[in-house]
Coordinates of N, CA and C in Angstrom, one line a residue:
A1 N -9.4 -25.1 -58.9 CA -9.3 -23.8 -59.7 C -10.8 -23.4 -60.0
A2 N -10.8 -22.4 -60.9 CA -12.1 -21.8 -61.2 C -13.0 -22.8 -61.9
G3 N -14.3 -22.6 -61.7 CA -15.3 -23.4 -62.4 C -15.5 -24.8 -61.9
Q4 N -15.3 -25.1 -60.6 CA -15.4 -26.4 -60.0 C -16.8 -26.6 -59.5
C5 N -17.8 -25.9 -60.0 CA -19.1 -26.0 -59.5 C -19.8 -27.3 -59.9
G6 N -19.5 -27.8 -61.1 CA -20.2 -29.0 -61.5 C -21.6 -28.7 -61.9
A7 N -22.4 -29.8 -62.0 CA -23.8 -29.6 -62.3 C -24.6 -29.3 -61.0
V8 N -25.3 -28.3 -61.1 CA -26.1 -27.9 -59.9 C -27.5 -28.6 -60.0
T9 N -27.8 -29.4 -59.1 CA -29.0 -30.1 -59.0 C -30.2 -29.2 -58.8
S10 N -31.3 -29.5 -59.3 CA -32.5 -28.7 -59.1 C -32.9 -28.8 -57.7
P11 N -33.3 -27.6 -57.0 CA -33.7 -27.7 -55.6 C -35.0 -28.5 -55.4
S12 N -35.8 -28.6 -56.5 CA -37.1 -29.3 -56.3 C -36.8 -30.8 -56.1
S13 N -35.7 -31.3 -56.5 CA -35.4 -32.7 -56.3 C -35.1 -33.0 -54.8
L14 N -34.8 -32.0 -54.1 CA -34.4 -32.2 -52.7 C -35.5 -31.9 -51.7
L15 N -36.6 -31.4 -52.2 CA -37.7 -31.0 -51.3 C -38.8 -32.0 -51.2
S16 N -39.3 -32.1 -50.0 CA -40.5 -32.9 -49.8 C -41.6 -31.9 -49.7
P17 N -42.8 -32.3 -50.0 CA -43.9 -31.3 -50.0 C -44.1 -30.7 -48.6
T18 N -43.7 -31.3 -47.6 CA -44.0 -30.8 -46.2 C -42.8 -30.2 -45.6
S19 N -41.7 -30.1 -46.3 CA -40.4 -29.6 -45.7 C -40.5 -28.2 -45.1
G20 N -41.3 -27.3 -45.8 CA -41.4 -25.9 -45.4 C -40.2 -25.1 -45.6
C21 N -39.2 -25.6 -46.3 CA -38.0 -25.0 -46.5 C -37.7 -24.6 -48.0
D22 N -38.7 -24.7 -48.8 CA -38.5 -24.5 -50.3 C -38.0 -23.1 -50.6
D23 N -38.4 -22.1 -49.8 CA -37.9 -20.7 -50.0 C -36.4 -20.6 -49.7
L24 N -36.0 -21.2 -48.6 CA -34.6 -21.2 -48.2 C -33.8 -22.0 -49.1
I25 N -34.2 -23.2 -49.5 CA -33.4 -24.0 -50.4 C -33.3 -23.4 -51.8
G26 N -34.4 -22.8 -52.2 CA -34.4 -22.1 -53.5 C -33.4 -21.0 -53.5
A27 N -33.4 -20.2 -52.4 CA -32.4 -19.1 -52.3 C -31.0 -19.5 -52.3
V28 N -30.7 -20.6 -51.6 CA -29.4 -21.2 -51.5 C -28.9 -21.6 -52.9
F29 N -29.8 -22.3 -53.7 CA -29.4 -22.7 -55.0 C -29.2 -21.6 -55.9
E30 N -30.1 -20.5 -55.8 CA -29.9 -19.3 -56.6 C -28.5 -18.7 -56.4
L31 N -28.2 -18.6 -55.1 CA -26.9 -18.0 -54.7 C -25.7 -18.9 -55.3
G32 N -25.9 -20.2 -55.2 CA -24.9 -21.1 -55.8 C -24.7 -20.9 -57.3
R33 N -25.8 -20.8 -58.0 CA -25.8 -20.6 -59.4 C -25.1 -19.3 -59.8
T34 N -25.5 -18.2 -59.1 CA -24.9 -16.9 -59.4 C -23.4 -16.9 -59.1
L35 N -23.0 -17.5 -58.0 CA -21.6 -17.5 -57.7 C -20.8 -18.4 -58.6
C36 N -21.4 -19.5 -59.1 CA -20.7 -20.3 -60.1 C -20.5 -19.6 -61.4
R37 N -21.4 -18.7 -61.8 CA -21.3 -17.9 -63.0 C -20.1 -17.0 -62.9
L38 N -19.7 -16.6 -61.7 CA -18.6 -15.7 -61.5 C -17.2 -16.4 -61.7
Q39 N -17.2 -17.7 -61.7 CA -16.0 -18.5 -61.9 C -14.9 -18.0 -61.0
L40 N -15.2 -18.0 -59.7 CA -14.2 -17.6 -58.7 C -13.0 -18.6 -58.6
S41 N -11.8 -18.1 -58.5 CA -10.7 -19.0 -58.2 C -10.8 -19.4 -56.7
D42 N -10.1 -20.4 -56.3 CA -10.1 -20.8 -54.9 C -9.7 -19.7 -54.0
E43 N -8.7 -18.9 -54.4 CA -8.2 -17.7 -53.6 C -9.3 -16.7 -53.5
E44 N -10.0 -16.4 -54.6 CA -11.1 -15.4 -54.6 C -12.2 -15.8 -53.7
L45 N -12.6 -17.1 -53.8 CA -13.6 -17.6 -52.9 C -13.3 -17.6 -51.5
A46 N -12.0 -18.0 -51.2 CA -11.6 -17.9 -49.8 C -11.6 -16.5 -49.2
L47 N -11.1 -15.6 -49.9 CA -11.1 -14.2 -49.5 C -12.5 -13.6 -49.3
F48 N -13.4 -13.9 -50.3 CA -14.8 -13.5 -50.2 C -15.5 -14.1 -49.0
T49 N -15.3 -15.4 -48.8 CA -15.8 -16.0 -47.7 C -15.4 -15.4 -46.4
A50 N -14.1 -15.1 -46.3 CA -13.6 -14.4 -45.1 C -14.2 -13.0 -44.9
A51 N -14.4 -12.3 -46.0 CA -15.0 -11.0 -45.9 C -16.4 -11.1 -45.4
V52 N -17.2 -12.1 -45.9 CA -18.6 -12.2 -45.5 C -18.7 -12.6 -44.1
L53 N -17.8 -13.6 -43.6 CA -17.9 -14.0 -42.2 C -17.5 -12.9 -41.3
L54 N -16.6 -12.1 -41.7 CA -16.2 -11.0 -40.8 C -17.1 -9.8 -41.0
S55 N -18.3 -9.9 -40.7 CA -19.3 -8.9 -40.9 C -19.4 -8.0 -39.6
P56 N -19.1 -6.7 -39.7 CA -19.1 -5.9 -38.6 C -20.5 -5.5 -38.0
D57 N -21.6 -5.9 -38.7 CA -22.9 -5.5 -38.3 C -23.6 -6.5 -37.4
R58 N -22.9 -7.5 -36.9 CA -23.5 -8.4 -36.0 C -23.8 -7.7 -34.6
P59 N -25.1 -7.9 -34.1 CA -25.5 -7.1 -33.0 C -24.7 -7.4 -31.7
W60 N -24.1 -8.6 -31.6 CA -23.4 -9.0 -30.4 C -22.0 -8.6 -30.3
L61 N -21.5 -8.0 -31.4 CA -20.0 -7.7 -31.5 C -19.8 -6.5 -30.5
T62 N -18.6 -6.5 -29.9 CA -18.2 -5.4 -29.0 C -17.1 -4.6 -29.7
E63 N -16.4 -5.1 -30.7 CA -15.4 -4.4 -31.3 C -15.7 -4.3 -32.8
S64 N -16.8 -3.8 -33.2 CA -17.2 -3.8 -34.6 C -16.3 -2.9 -35.5
K65 N -15.7 -1.9 -34.9 CA -14.7 -1.1 -35.7 C -13.5 -1.9 -36.1
K66 N -13.0 -2.7 -35.2 CA -11.8 -3.6 -35.5 C -12.2 -4.6 -36.5
V67 N -13.4 -5.1 -36.4 CA -13.9 -6.1 -37.4 C -14.0 -5.4 -38.8
Q68 N -14.5 -4.2 -38.8 CA -14.6 -3.5 -40.1 C -13.3 -3.2 -40.7
K69 N -12.3 -2.9 -39.9 CA -10.9 -2.6 -40.5 C -10.4 -3.9 -41.0
L70 N -10.6 -5.0 -40.4 CA -10.1 -6.3 -40.9 C -10.8 -6.7 -42.1
Q71 N -12.1 -6.5 -42.2 CA -12.9 -6.8 -43.4 C -12.4 -5.9 -44.5
D72 N -12.2 -4.7 -44.3 CA -11.7 -3.8 -45.3 C -10.3 -4.3 -45.9
K73 N -9.4 -4.8 -45.1 CA -8.2 -5.3 -45.5 C -8.4 -6.6 -46.4
I74 N -9.4 -7.4 -46.0 CA -9.6 -8.6 -46.8 C -10.2 -8.2 -48.2
Y75 N -11.1 -7.2 -48.2 CA -11.6 -6.7 -49.5 C -10.5 -6.1 -50.4
V76 N -9.5 -5.5 -49.8 CA -8.3 -5.0 -50.5 C -7.5 -6.2 -51.1
A77 N -7.3 -7.2 -50.3 CA -6.6 -8.4 -50.8 C -7.4 -9.1 -51.9
L78 N -8.7 -9.1 -51.7 CA -9.6 -9.7 -52.8 C -9.5 -8.9 -54.1
Q79 N -9.5 -7.6 -54.0 CA -9.4 -6.8 -55.2 C -8.0 -7.0 -55.8
H80 N -7.0 -7.1 -55.0 CA -5.6 -7.4 -55.5 C -5.6 -8.7 -56.3
E81 N -6.2 -9.7 -55.7 CA -6.3 -11.1 -56.3 C -7.0 -11.1 -57.6
I82 N -8.1 -10.3 -57.6 CA -8.9 -10.2 -58.9 C -8.0 -9.5 -60.0
Q83 N -7.4 -8.5 -59.6 CA -6.5 -7.8 -60.6 C -5.3 -8.6 -61.0
K84 N -4.8 -9.4 -60.1 CA -3.6 -10.2 -60.4 C -4.0 -11.3 -61.5
K85 N -5.2 -11.8 -61.4 CA -5.7 -12.8 -62.3 C -6.3 -12.2 -63.6
H86 N -6.2 -10.9 -63.7 CA -6.7 -10.2 -64.9 C -8.2 -10.5 -65.1
S87 N -8.9 -10.6 -64.0 CA -10.4 -10.9 -64.1 C -11.1 -9.6 -64.6
A88 N -12.4 -9.8 -64.8 CA -13.2 -8.6 -65.2 C -13.2 -7.6 -64.1
E89 N -13.1 -6.3 -64.5 CA -13.0 -5.2 -63.6 C -14.2 -5.2 -62.6
D90 N -15.4 -5.6 -63.0 CA -16.6 -5.5 -62.2 C -16.8 -6.8 -61.4
K91 N -15.8 -7.7 -61.3 CA -16.0 -8.9 -60.6 C -16.3 -8.7 -59.1
L92 N -15.6 -7.8 -58.5 CA -15.8 -7.6 -57.1 C -17.2 -7.0 -56.8
S93 N -17.6 -6.0 -57.6 CA -18.9 -5.5 -57.4 C -20.0 -6.5 -57.7
K94 N -19.8 -7.4 -58.6 CA -20.7 -8.5 -58.8 C -20.8 -9.4 -57.5
M95 N -19.6 -9.7 -56.9 CA -19.6 -10.5 -55.7 C -20.3 -9.8 -54.6
V96 N -20.0 -8.5 -54.4 CA -20.6 -7.7 -53.3 C -22.1 -7.6 -53.5
S97 N -22.5 -7.6 -54.8 CA -24.0 -7.5 -55.0 C -24.7 -8.7 -54.5
K98 N -24.0 -9.8 -54.2 CA -24.7 -11.0 -53.7 C -24.9 -10.9 -52.2
L99 N -24.4 -9.9 -51.5 CA -24.5 -9.8 -50.1 C -25.9 -9.7 -49.6
P100 N -26.8 -8.9 -50.2 CA -28.2 -8.9 -49.8 C -28.9 -10.3 -49.9
L101 N -28.6 -11.0 -50.9 CA -29.2 -12.4 -51.0 C -28.6 -13.2 -49.9
M102 N -27.4 -13.1 -49.6 CA -26.8 -13.9 -48.5 C -27.4 -13.5 -47.2
K103 N -27.7 -12.2 -47.0 CA -28.4 -11.8 -45.7 C -29.8 -12.3 -45.7
T104 N -30.5 -12.4 -46.8 CA -31.8 -13.0 -46.9 C -31.8 -14.4 -46.5
I105 N -30.8 -15.2 -47.1 CA -30.6 -16.6 -46.8 C -30.4 -16.8 -45.3
C106 N -29.5 -16.0 -44.7 CA -29.2 -16.1 -43.3 C -30.5 -15.8 -42.5
N107 N -31.3 -14.8 -42.8 CA -32.5 -14.6 -42.0 C -33.5 -15.7 -42.2
L108 N -33.6 -16.2 -43.4 CA -34.6 -17.3 -43.7 C -34.1 -18.5 -42.8
H109 N -32.8 -18.8 -42.8 CA -32.3 -19.9 -42.0 C -32.6 -19.7 -40.6
L110 N -32.4 -18.5 -40.0 CA -32.7 -18.3 -38.6 C -34.1 -18.5 -38.3
D111 N -35.0 -18.0 -39.2 CA -36.5 -18.2 -39.0 C -36.8 -19.7 -39.0
K112 N -36.2 -20.5 -40.0 CA -36.5 -21.9 -40.0 C -36.0 -22.6 -38.8
L113 N -34.8 -22.2 -38.4 CA -34.1 -22.8 -37.2 C -35.0 -22.5 -35.9
E114 N -35.4 -21.3 -35.8 CA -36.3 -21.0 -34.6 C -37.6 -21.8 -34.6
F115 N -38.2 -21.9 -35.8 CA -39.4 -22.6 -35.9 C -39.2 -24.1 -35.5
F116 N -38.0 -24.6 -36.0 CA -37.7 -26.0 -35.7 C -37.4 -26.2 -34.2
R117 N -36.8 -25.2 -33.6 CA -36.5 -25.3 -32.2 C -37.8 -25.3 -31.4
L118 N -38.8 -24.5 -31.8 CA -40.1 -24.5 -31.1 C -40.8 -25.8 -31.3
L119 N -40.8 -26.4 -32.5 CA -41.5 -27.6 -32.8 C -40.8 -28.9 -32.2
H120 N -39.5 -28.8 -32.1 CA -38.7 -30.0 -31.7 C -37.6 -29.6 -30.8
P121 N -38.0 -29.1 -29.6 CA -36.9 -28.6 -28.7 C -35.9 -29.7 -28.2
E122 N -36.4 -31.0 -28.1 CA -35.5 -32.0 -27.7 C -34.5 -32.3 -28.8
T123 N -34.8 -32.2 -30.0 CA -33.8 -32.4 -31.1 C -32.9 -31.2 -31.2
A124 N -33.4 -30.0 -31.0 CA -32.6 -28.9 -31.1 C -31.5 -28.9 -30.0
M125 N -31.9 -29.4 -28.8 CA -30.9 -29.5 -27.7 C -29.7 -30.4 -28.1
N126 N -29.9 -31.3 -29.0 CA -28.8 -32.2 -29.4 C -28.1 -31.8 -30.7
F127 N -28.3 -30.6 -31.1 CA -27.5 -30.1 -32.3 C -26.0 -30.2 -31.9
P128 N -25.2 -30.4 -33.0 CA -23.7 -30.5 -32.7 C -23.2 -29.2 -32.0
P129 N -22.2 -29.3 -31.2 CA -21.7 -28.1 -30.4 C -21.4 -26.9 -31.3
L130 N -20.7 -27.1 -32.4 CA -20.3 -26.0 -33.3 C -21.5 -25.3 -33.8
Y131 N -22.5 -26.1 -34.2 CA -23.8 -25.5 -34.8 C -24.4 -24.6 -33.7
K132 N -24.5 -25.2 -32.5 CA -25.1 -24.4 -31.4 C -24.3 -23.1 -31.1
E133 N -23.0 -23.2 -31.2 CA -22.2 -22.1 -30.9 C -22.4 -21.0 -31.9
V134 N -22.4 -21.4 -33.2 CA -22.5 -20.4 -34.3 C -23.9 -19.8 -34.3
F135 N -25.0 -20.6 -34.1 CA -26.3 -20.0 -34.3 C -27.0 -19.6 -33.0
N136 N -26.5 -20.0 -31.9 CA -27.2 -19.6 -30.6 C -27.2 -18.1 -30.4
S137 N -26.1 -17.4 -30.6 CA -26.1 -15.9 -30.4 C -27.0 -15.3 -31.5
E138 N -27.0 -15.8 -32.7 CA -27.8 -15.2 -33.7 C -29.3 -15.3 -33.4
L139 N -29.7 -16.5 -32.9 CA -31.1 -16.7 -32.5 C -31.5 -15.8 -31.4
Q140 N -30.6 -15.6 -30.4 CA -30.9 -14.7 -29.3 C -31.2 -13.3 -29.8
Y141 N -30.5 -12.8 -30.8 CA -30.7 -11.5 -31.2 C -31.7 -11.3 -32.3
S142 N -32.1 -12.4 -32.9 CA -33.1 -12.3 -34.0 C -34.5 -12.4 -33.6
D143 N -34.8 -12.9 -32.4 CA -36.1 -13.2 -31.9 C -36.5 -12.1 -31.0
P144 N -37.4 -11.2 -31.4 CA -37.8 -10.1 -30.5 C -38.5 -10.5 -29.2
R145 N -39.1 -11.7 -29.2 CA -39.7 -12.2 -28.0 C -38.7 -12.5 -26.9
E146 N -37.4 -12.7 -27.3 CA -36.5 -13.1 -26.3 C -35.7 -11.9 -25.7
S147 N -36.0 -10.6 -26.2 CA -35.3 -9.5 -25.7 C -36.1 -8.8 -24.6

């Protein structure tokens, strides 16, 4: 149910001085803290996650209008779920306001991943198949040198 966030550890306890990921980890923790404050129910979190994942602005999509329609339906279901729970009226707008931070985190992650791939190509070749499937297309479109 709502409020299952628990104690959020400080990002500084996870960082080594040479990790080079302090900006990314800090942004992830900030997102976690702000989402925890919204006290989303499991249903709200699931619908919000689906809406975020079904983003019609991915450069490799061929049917972005269909994805947009599906995302719109999910947002309607999310609004219905929020109203059903008698949550604060501005809860959806607060959730949507986190999208720019999520985009920043995604871009930071892609930058770190590309840097890692350049430094350690042999390790990057051995990433798990799902990870490669999810991030390979994003990397192809995010790096101007590859176009």
